[in-house]
Short mmCIF file of C-alpha atoms in Angstrom, two decimals:
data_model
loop_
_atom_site.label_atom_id
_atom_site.label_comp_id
_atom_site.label_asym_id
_atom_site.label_seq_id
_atom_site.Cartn_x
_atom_site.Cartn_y
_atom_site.Cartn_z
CA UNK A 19 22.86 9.01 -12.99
CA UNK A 20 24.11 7.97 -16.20
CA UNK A 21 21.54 6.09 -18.96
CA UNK A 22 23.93 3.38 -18.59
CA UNK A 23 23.20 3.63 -14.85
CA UNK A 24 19.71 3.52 -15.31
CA UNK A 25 20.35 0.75 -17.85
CA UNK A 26 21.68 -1.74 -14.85
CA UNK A 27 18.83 -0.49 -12.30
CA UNK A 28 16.18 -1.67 -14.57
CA UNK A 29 18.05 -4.73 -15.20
CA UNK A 30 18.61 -5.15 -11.17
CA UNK A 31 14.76 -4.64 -11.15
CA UNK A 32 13.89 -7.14 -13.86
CA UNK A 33 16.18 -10.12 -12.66
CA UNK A 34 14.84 -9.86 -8.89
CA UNK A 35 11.14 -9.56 -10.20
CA UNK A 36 11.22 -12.29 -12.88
CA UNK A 37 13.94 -14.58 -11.15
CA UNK A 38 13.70 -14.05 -7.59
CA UNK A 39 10.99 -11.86 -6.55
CA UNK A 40 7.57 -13.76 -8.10
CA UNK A 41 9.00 -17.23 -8.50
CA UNK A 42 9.08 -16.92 -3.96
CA UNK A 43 5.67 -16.19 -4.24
CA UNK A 44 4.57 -18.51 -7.29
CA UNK A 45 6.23 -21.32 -5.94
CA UNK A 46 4.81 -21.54 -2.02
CA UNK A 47 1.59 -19.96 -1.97
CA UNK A 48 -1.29 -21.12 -3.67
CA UNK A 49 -3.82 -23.50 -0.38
CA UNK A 50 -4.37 -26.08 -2.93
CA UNK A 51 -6.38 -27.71 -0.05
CA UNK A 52 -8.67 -25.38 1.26
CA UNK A 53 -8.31 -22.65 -1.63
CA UNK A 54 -6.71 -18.78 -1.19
CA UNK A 55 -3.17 -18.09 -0.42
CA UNK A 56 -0.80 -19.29 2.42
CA UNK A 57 0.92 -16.10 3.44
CA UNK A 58 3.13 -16.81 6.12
CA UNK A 59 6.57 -17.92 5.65
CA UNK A 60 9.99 -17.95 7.79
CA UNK A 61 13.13 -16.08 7.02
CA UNK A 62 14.07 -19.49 5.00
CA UNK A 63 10.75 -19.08 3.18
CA UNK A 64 9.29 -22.12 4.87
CA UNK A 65 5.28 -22.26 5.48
CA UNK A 66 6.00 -20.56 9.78
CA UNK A 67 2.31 -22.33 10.14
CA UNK A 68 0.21 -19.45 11.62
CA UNK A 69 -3.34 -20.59 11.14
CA UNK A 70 -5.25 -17.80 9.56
CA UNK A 71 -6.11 -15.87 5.94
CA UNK A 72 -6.53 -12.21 6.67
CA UNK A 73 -8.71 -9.89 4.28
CA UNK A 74 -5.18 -7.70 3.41
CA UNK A 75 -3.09 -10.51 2.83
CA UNK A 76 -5.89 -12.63 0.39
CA UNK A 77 -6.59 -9.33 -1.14
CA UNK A 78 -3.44 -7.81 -1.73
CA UNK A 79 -2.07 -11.30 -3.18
CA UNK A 80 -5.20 -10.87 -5.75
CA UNK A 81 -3.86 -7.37 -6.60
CA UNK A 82 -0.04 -9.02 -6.73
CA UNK A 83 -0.95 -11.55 -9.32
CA UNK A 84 -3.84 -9.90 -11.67
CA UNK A 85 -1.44 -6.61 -12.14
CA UNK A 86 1.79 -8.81 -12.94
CA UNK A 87 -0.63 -10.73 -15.50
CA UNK A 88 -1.86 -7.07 -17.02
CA UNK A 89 1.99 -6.13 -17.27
CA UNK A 90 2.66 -8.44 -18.93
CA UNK A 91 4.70 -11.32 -16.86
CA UNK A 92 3.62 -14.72 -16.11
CA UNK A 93 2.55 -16.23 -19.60
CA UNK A 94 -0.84 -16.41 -18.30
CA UNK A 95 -0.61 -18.68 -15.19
CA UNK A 96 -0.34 -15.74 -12.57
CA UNK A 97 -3.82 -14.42 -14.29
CA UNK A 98 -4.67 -18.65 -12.87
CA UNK A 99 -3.43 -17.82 -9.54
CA UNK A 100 -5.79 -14.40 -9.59
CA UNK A 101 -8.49 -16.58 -10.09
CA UNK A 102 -7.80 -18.80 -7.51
CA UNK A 103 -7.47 -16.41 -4.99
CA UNK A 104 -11.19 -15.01 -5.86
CA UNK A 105 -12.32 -18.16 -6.00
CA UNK A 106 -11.50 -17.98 -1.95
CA UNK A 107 -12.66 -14.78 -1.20
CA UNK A 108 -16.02 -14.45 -2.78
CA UNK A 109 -16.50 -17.93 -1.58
CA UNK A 110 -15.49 -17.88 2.40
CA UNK A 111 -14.97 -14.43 2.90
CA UNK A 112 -17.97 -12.28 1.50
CA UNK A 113 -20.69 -11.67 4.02
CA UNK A 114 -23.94 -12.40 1.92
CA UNK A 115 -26.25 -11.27 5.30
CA UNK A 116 -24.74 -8.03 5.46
CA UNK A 117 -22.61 -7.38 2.69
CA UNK A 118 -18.73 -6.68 2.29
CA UNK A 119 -16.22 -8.67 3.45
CA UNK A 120 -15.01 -10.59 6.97
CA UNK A 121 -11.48 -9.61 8.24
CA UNK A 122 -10.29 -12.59 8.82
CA UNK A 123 -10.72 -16.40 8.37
CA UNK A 124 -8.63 -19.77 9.37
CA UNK A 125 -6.72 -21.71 6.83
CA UNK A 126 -10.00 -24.00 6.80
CA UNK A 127 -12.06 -21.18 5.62
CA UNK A 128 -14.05 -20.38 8.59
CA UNK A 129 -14.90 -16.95 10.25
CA UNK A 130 -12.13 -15.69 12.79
CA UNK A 131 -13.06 -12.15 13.25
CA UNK A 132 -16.26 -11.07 11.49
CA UNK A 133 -15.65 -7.18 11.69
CA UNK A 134 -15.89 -4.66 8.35
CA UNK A 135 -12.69 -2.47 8.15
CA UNK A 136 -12.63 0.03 5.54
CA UNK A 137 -9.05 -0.81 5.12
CA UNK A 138 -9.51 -3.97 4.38
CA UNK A 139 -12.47 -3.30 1.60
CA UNK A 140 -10.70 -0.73 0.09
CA UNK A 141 -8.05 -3.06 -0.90
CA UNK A 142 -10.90 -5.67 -1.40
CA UNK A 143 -12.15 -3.28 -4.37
CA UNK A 144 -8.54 -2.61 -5.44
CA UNK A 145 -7.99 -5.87 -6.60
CA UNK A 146 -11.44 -6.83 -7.34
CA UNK A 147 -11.08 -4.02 -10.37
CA UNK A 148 -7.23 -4.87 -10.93
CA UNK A 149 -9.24 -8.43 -11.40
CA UNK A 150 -11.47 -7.96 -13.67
CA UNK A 151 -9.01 -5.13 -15.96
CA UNK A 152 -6.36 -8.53 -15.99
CA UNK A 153 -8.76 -11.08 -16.79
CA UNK A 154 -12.30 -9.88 -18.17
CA UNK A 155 -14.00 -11.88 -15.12
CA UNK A 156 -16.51 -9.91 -14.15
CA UNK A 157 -17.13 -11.01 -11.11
CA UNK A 158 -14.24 -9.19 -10.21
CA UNK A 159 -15.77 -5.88 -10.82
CA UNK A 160 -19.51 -7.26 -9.69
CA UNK A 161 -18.45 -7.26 -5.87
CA UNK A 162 -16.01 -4.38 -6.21
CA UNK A 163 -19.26 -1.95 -7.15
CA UNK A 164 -20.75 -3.80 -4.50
CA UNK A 165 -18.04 -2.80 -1.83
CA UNK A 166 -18.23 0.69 -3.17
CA UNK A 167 -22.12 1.11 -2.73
CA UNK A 168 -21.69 -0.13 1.07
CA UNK A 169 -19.26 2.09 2.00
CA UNK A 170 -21.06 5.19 0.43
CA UNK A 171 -23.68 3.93 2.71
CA UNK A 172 -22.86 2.86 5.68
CA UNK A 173 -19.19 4.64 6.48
CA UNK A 174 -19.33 7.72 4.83
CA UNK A 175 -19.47 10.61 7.53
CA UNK A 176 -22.33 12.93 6.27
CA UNK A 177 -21.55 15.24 9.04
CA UNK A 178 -17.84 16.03 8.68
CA UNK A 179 -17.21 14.31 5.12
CA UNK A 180 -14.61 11.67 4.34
CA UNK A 181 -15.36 7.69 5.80
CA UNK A 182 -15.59 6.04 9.17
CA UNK A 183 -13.01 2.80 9.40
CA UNK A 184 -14.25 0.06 11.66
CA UNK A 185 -17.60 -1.31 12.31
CA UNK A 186 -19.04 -4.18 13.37
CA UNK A 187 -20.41 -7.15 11.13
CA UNK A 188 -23.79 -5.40 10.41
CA UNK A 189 -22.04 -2.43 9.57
CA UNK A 190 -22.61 -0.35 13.12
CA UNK A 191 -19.87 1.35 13.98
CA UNK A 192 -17.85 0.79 17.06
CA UNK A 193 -16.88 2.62 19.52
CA UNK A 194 -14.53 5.28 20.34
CA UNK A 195 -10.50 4.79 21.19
CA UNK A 196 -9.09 1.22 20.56
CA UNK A 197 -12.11 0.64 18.76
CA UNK A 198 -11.43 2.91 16.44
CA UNK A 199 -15.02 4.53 15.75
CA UNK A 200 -13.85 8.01 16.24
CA UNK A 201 -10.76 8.29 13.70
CA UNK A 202 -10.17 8.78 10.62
CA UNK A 203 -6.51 8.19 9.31
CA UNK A 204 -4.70 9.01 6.14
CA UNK A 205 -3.56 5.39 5.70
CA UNK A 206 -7.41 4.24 4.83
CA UNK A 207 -8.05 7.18 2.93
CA UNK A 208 -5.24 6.95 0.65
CA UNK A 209 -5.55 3.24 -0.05
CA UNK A 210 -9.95 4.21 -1.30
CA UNK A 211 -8.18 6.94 -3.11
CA UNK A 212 -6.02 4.25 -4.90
CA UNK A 213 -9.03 1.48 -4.91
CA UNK A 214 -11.75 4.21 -6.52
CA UNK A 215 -8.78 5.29 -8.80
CA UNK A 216 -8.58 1.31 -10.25
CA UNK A 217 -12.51 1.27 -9.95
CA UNK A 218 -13.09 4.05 -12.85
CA UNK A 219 -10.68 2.96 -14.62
CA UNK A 220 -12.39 -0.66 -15.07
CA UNK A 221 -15.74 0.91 -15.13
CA UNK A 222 -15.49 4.90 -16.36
CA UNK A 223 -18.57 5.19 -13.98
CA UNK A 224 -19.36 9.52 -13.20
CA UNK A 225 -20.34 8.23 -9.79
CA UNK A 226 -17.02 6.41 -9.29
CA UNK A 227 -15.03 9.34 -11.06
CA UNK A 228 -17.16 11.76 -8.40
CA UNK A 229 -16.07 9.86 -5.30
CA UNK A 230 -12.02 9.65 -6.82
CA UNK A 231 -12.01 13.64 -6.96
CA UNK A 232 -13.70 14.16 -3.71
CA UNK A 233 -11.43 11.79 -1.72
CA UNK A 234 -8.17 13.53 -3.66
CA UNK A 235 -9.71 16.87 -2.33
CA UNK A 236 -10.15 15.71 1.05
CA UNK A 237 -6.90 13.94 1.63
CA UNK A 238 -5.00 17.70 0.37
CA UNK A 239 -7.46 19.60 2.49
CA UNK A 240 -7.72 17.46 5.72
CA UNK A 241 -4.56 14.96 5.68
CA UNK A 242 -1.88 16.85 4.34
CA UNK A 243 0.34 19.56 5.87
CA UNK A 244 -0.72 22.89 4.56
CA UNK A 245 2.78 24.24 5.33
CA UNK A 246 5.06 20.71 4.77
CA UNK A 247 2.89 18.83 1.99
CA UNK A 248 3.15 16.02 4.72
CA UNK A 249 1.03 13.65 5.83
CA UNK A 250 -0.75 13.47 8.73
CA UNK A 251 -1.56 9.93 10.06
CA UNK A 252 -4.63 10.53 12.61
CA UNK A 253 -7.91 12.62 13.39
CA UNK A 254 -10.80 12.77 15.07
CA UNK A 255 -14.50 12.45 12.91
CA UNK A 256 -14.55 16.64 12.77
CA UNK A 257 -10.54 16.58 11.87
CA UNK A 258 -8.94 17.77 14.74
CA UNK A 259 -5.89 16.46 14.15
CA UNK A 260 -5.31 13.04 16.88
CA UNK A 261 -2.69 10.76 18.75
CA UNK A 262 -1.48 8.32 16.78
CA UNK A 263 -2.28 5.40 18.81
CA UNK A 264 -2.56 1.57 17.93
CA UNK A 265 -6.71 -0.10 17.25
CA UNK A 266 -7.60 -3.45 18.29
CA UNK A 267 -7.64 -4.36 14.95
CA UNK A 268 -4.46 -3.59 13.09
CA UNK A 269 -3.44 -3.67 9.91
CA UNK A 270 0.47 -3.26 10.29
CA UNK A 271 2.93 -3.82 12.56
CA UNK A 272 4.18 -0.15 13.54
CA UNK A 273 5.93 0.08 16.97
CA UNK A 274 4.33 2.08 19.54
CA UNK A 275 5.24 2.61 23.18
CA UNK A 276 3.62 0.24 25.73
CA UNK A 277 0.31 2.45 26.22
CA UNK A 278 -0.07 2.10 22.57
CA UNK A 279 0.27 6.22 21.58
CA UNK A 280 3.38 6.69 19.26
CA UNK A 281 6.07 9.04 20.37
CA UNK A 282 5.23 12.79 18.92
CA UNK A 283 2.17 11.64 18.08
CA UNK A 284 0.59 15.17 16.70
CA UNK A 285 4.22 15.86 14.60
CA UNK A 286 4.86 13.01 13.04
CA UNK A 287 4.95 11.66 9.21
CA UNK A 288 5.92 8.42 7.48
CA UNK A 289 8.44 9.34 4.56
CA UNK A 290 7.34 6.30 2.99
CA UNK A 291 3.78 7.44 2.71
CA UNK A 292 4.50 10.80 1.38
CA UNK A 293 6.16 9.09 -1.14
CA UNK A 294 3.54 6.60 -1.80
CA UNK A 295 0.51 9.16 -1.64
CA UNK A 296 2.08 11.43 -4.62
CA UNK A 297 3.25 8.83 -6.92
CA UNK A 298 -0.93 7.47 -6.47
CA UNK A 299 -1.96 10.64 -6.95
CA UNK A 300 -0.20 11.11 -10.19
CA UNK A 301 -1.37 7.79 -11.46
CA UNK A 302 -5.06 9.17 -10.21
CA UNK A 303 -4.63 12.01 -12.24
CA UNK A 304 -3.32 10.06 -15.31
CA UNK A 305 -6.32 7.69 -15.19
CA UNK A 306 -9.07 11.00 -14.85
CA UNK A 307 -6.86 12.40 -17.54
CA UNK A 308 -5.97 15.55 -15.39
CA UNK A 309 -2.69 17.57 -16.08
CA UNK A 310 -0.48 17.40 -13.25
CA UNK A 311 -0.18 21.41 -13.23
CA UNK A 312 -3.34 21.32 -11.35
CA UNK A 313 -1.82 20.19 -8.34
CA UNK A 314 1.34 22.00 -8.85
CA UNK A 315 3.46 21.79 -5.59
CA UNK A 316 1.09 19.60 -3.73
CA UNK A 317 2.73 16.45 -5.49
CA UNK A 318 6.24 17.56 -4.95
CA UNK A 319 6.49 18.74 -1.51
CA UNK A 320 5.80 15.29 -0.03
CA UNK A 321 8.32 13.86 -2.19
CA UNK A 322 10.79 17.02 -1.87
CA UNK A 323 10.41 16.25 1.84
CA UNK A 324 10.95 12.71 1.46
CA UNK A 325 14.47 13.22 0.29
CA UNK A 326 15.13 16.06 2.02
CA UNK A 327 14.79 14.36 5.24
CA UNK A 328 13.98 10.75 4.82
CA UNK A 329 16.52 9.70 2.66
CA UNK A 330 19.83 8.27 4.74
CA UNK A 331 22.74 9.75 2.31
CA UNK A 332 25.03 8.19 4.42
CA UNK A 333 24.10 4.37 5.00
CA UNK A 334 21.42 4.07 1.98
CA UNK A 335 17.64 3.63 2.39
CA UNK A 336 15.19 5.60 3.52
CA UNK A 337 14.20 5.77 7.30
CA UNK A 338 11.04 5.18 8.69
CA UNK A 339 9.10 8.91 10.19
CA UNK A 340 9.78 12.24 12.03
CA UNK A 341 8.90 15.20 12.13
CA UNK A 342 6.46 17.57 9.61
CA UNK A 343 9.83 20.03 9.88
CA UNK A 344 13.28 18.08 9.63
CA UNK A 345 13.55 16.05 12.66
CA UNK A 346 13.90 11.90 12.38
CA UNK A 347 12.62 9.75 14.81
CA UNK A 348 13.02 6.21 13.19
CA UNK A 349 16.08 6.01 11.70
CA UNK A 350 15.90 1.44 11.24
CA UNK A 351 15.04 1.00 7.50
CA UNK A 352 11.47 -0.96 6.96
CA UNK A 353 10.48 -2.90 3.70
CA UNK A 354 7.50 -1.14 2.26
CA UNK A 355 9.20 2.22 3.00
CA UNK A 356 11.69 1.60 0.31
CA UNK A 357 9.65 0.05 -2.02
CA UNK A 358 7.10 2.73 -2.54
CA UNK A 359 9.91 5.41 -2.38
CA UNK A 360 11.70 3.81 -5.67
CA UNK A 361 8.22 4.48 -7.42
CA UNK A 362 7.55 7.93 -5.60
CA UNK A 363 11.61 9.13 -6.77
CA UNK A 364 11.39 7.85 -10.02
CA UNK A 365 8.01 10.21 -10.41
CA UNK A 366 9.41 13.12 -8.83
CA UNK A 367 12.06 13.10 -11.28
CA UNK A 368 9.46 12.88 -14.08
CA UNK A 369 7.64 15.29 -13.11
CA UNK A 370 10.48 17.83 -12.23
CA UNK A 371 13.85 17.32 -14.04
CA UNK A 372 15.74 17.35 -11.09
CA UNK A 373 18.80 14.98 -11.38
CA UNK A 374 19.10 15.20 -7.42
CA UNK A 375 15.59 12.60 -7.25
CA UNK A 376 17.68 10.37 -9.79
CA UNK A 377 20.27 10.82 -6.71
CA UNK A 378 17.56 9.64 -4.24
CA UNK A 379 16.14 6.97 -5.73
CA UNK A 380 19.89 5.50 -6.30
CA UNK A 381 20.58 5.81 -3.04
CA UNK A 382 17.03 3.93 -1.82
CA UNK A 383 17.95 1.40 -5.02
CA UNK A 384 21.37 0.09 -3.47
CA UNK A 385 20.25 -0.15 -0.20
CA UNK A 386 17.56 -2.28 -1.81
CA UNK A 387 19.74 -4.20 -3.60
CA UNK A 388 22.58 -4.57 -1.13
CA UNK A 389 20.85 -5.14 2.08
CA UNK A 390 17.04 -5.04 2.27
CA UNK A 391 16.51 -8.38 -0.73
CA UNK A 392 16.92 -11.72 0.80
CA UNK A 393 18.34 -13.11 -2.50
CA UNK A 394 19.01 -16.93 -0.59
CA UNK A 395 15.39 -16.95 -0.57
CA UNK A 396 13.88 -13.91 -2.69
CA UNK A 397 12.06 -11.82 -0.87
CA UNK A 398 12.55 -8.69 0.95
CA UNK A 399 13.88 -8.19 5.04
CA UNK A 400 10.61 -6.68 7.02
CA UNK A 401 12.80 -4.38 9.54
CA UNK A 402 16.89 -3.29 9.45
CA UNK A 403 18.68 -1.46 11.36
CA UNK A 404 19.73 1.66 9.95
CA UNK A 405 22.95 0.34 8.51
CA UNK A 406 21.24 -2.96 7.14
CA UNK A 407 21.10 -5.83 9.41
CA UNK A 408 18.03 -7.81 9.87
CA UNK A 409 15.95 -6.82 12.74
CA UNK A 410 12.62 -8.87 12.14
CA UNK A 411 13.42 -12.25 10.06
CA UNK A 412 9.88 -13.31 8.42
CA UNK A 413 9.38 -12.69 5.16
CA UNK A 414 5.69 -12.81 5.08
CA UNK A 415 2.69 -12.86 7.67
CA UNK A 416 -0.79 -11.19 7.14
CA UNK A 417 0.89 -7.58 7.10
CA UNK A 418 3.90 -8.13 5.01
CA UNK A 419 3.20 -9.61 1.08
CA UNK A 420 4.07 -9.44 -1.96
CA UNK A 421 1.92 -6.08 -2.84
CA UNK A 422 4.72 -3.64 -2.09
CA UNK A 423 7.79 -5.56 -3.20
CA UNK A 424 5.92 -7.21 -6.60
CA UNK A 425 4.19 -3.77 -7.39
CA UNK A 426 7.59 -1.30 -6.68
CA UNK A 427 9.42 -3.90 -9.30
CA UNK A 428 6.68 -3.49 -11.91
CA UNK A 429 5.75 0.20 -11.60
CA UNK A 430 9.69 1.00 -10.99
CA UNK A 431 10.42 -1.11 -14.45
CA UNK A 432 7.39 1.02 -16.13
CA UNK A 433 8.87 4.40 -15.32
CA UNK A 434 12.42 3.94 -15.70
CA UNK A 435 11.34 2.63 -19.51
CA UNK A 436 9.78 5.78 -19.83
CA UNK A 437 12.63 7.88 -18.48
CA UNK A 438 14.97 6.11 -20.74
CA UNK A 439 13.14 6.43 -23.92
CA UNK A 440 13.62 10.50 -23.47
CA UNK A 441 17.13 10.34 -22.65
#
């Protein structure tokens, strides 16, 4: 790609966050009656009237609007909407019995489903420290040290090392299958890596800067390939690697089979979370101050795999999963996939030089820009086929935000500035 090239990406990126992209969210979301955010809305962007506030979707709105503030957008009132949305969650959705945070309320405030699910506090302390860095509130980092201390107590697996993921409202954990109790899964594991990486950087804590490291050294040890540098979504508590099957409480919307077990369950990899986990683990290792030599090839080989395989040269995009080896078993094109593989691309060429991730995150960029945005309305299609019509029509509910589509703008905006300023 030429600088001129690069030029009209960043533009591209700038126009849809500024002018399309946060004005969606800005304009629709805010509950000015019972407090938090609405988050579901049709393909038209109308309120689709589901009547409930999930943990992940209050959360993850927190995170959208307190790291646009810190980078600068907004003029201050997206810092207000920050606020707001803690306003909500330390008020209707903190547990002051037992600590931490329900999964799920109504509009009206009250508890739905009462359950603790590490995946849902990790992001809880994600934007809880985002929070407090954006604003100087510190109530924002008050309840995310909070968070931290109950899940070093209560779901951290002395036996086997890493965290247990779903437990009951006192904190017991449930049981085994469905329930979840007996996995552990890269997806959780990641997102604490990226939460406890947000966490020392508000509060430069050695206990919080302890827990980072040892979470980066599991997830290489445990999650990732050894041969592939690919992720590995599922195990069981003494990491035997596990189906991938669905729990009874989800956090996504992934399509299984009718028994719930995904197809190749044991050889199987999302390229957008390959692509997601190195370009967090680079921006781990910036805020411990670590050189990325350390790591070596265990940041590129998830993203050299990514393009190798998960990019579609010929339609645009990036597909879904397949195989640890080359094999591609989704090949429809999914929202959050792209977006965290224009961040991941834009890394891998930082890191390495290599013109040919310039070529891949082009390719993921137009497919972006061409297909996957919903510029009528501003946000991004949730599911295409592989050549870029609409599958699924929303373009929000509890699973799908504004955390992966707000935060691939910003971050992809912050990188391609830097790549510039060295051409």
């Amino acid at each position: 790609m030429t600088t001129e090239e690069l030029h009209t990406c960043r533009q591209e990126l700038y126009h849809h966050l500024t002018e399309e992209l946060l004005p969606f969210w800005t304009a629709r979301t805010v509950d000015q009656t019972h407090g938090g955010f609405i988050t579901h809305f049709d393909q038209y962007g109308n309120d689709s009237g589901e009547d409930e506030k999930s943990l992940i979707a209050q959360t993850r709105s927190i995170y959208t609007y307190a790291s646009a503030h810190r980078a600068g957008y907004g003029n201050g009132t997206l810092a207000d909407l920050a606020r707001h949305g803690v306003d909500y969650l330390l008020s209707r959705m903190w547990d002051a019995e037992h600590g931490g945070f329900y999964w799920m309320t109504n509009r009206a405030g009250e508890v739905l489903i009462d359950e603790k699910i590490v995946y849902g506090q990790s992001f809880a302390i994600y934007c809880l420290s985002e929070y407090t860095l954006a604003t100087g509130d510190p109530r924002g980092i008050d309840y995310a040290r909070q968070v931290f201390d109950l899940l070093q107590k209560y779901a951290v697996d002395t036996a086997h090392g890493g965290y247990f993921e779903m437990f009951h409202r006192d904190w017991t954990l449930k049981g085994p299958g469905p329930a979840g109790g007996d996995r552990k899964t890269l997806d959780a594991h990641m997102h604490l890596m990226e939460a406890f990486t947000t966490l020392y950087e508000c509060t430069r804590q050695p206990i919080h800067r302890r827990k980072l490291l040892e979470v980066i050294d599991l997830l290489l040890r445990r999650f990732i390939h050894p041969d592939f540098g690919t992720g590995m979504p599922q195990f069981w508590a003494d990491w035997r690697v596990a189906p991938q099957i669905k729990f009874d409480i989800i956090w996504g919307w992934d399509r299984f089979t009718e028994d719930g077990v995904k197809r190749s369950a044991e050889d199987n990899t999302s390229y957008g979370h390959n692509a997601e986990f190195a370009w967090l683990l680079i921006h781990a290792l910036d805020i411990l101050e670590i050189p990325y030599d350390t790591y070596g090839e265990q940041l590129t080989k998830p993203l050299n795999h990514a393009a190798n395989y998960g990019v579609d040269w010929g339609f645009g995009g990036i597909f879904v999963e397949g195989s640890h080896n080359e094999v591609v078993y989704d090949r429809e094109k999914e929202f959050w996939q792209h977006a965290e593989a224009l961040i991941g691309f834009l890394d891998a060429y930082r890191l390495t030089g290599f013109d040919w991730y310039l070529e891949a995150y082009e390719c993921v960029h137009r497919f972006v820009f061409d297909k996957m945005i919903n510029h009528a309305v501003g946000e991004w299609w949730p599911l295409m086929t592989r050549k870029g019509v609409p599958i699924w029509t929303h373009m929000s509910h509890s699973w799908k935000i504004n955390y992966h589509t707000v935060r691939s703008m910003i971050q992809s905006i912050r990188r391609l500035d830097l790549i510039l300023a060295e051409m």
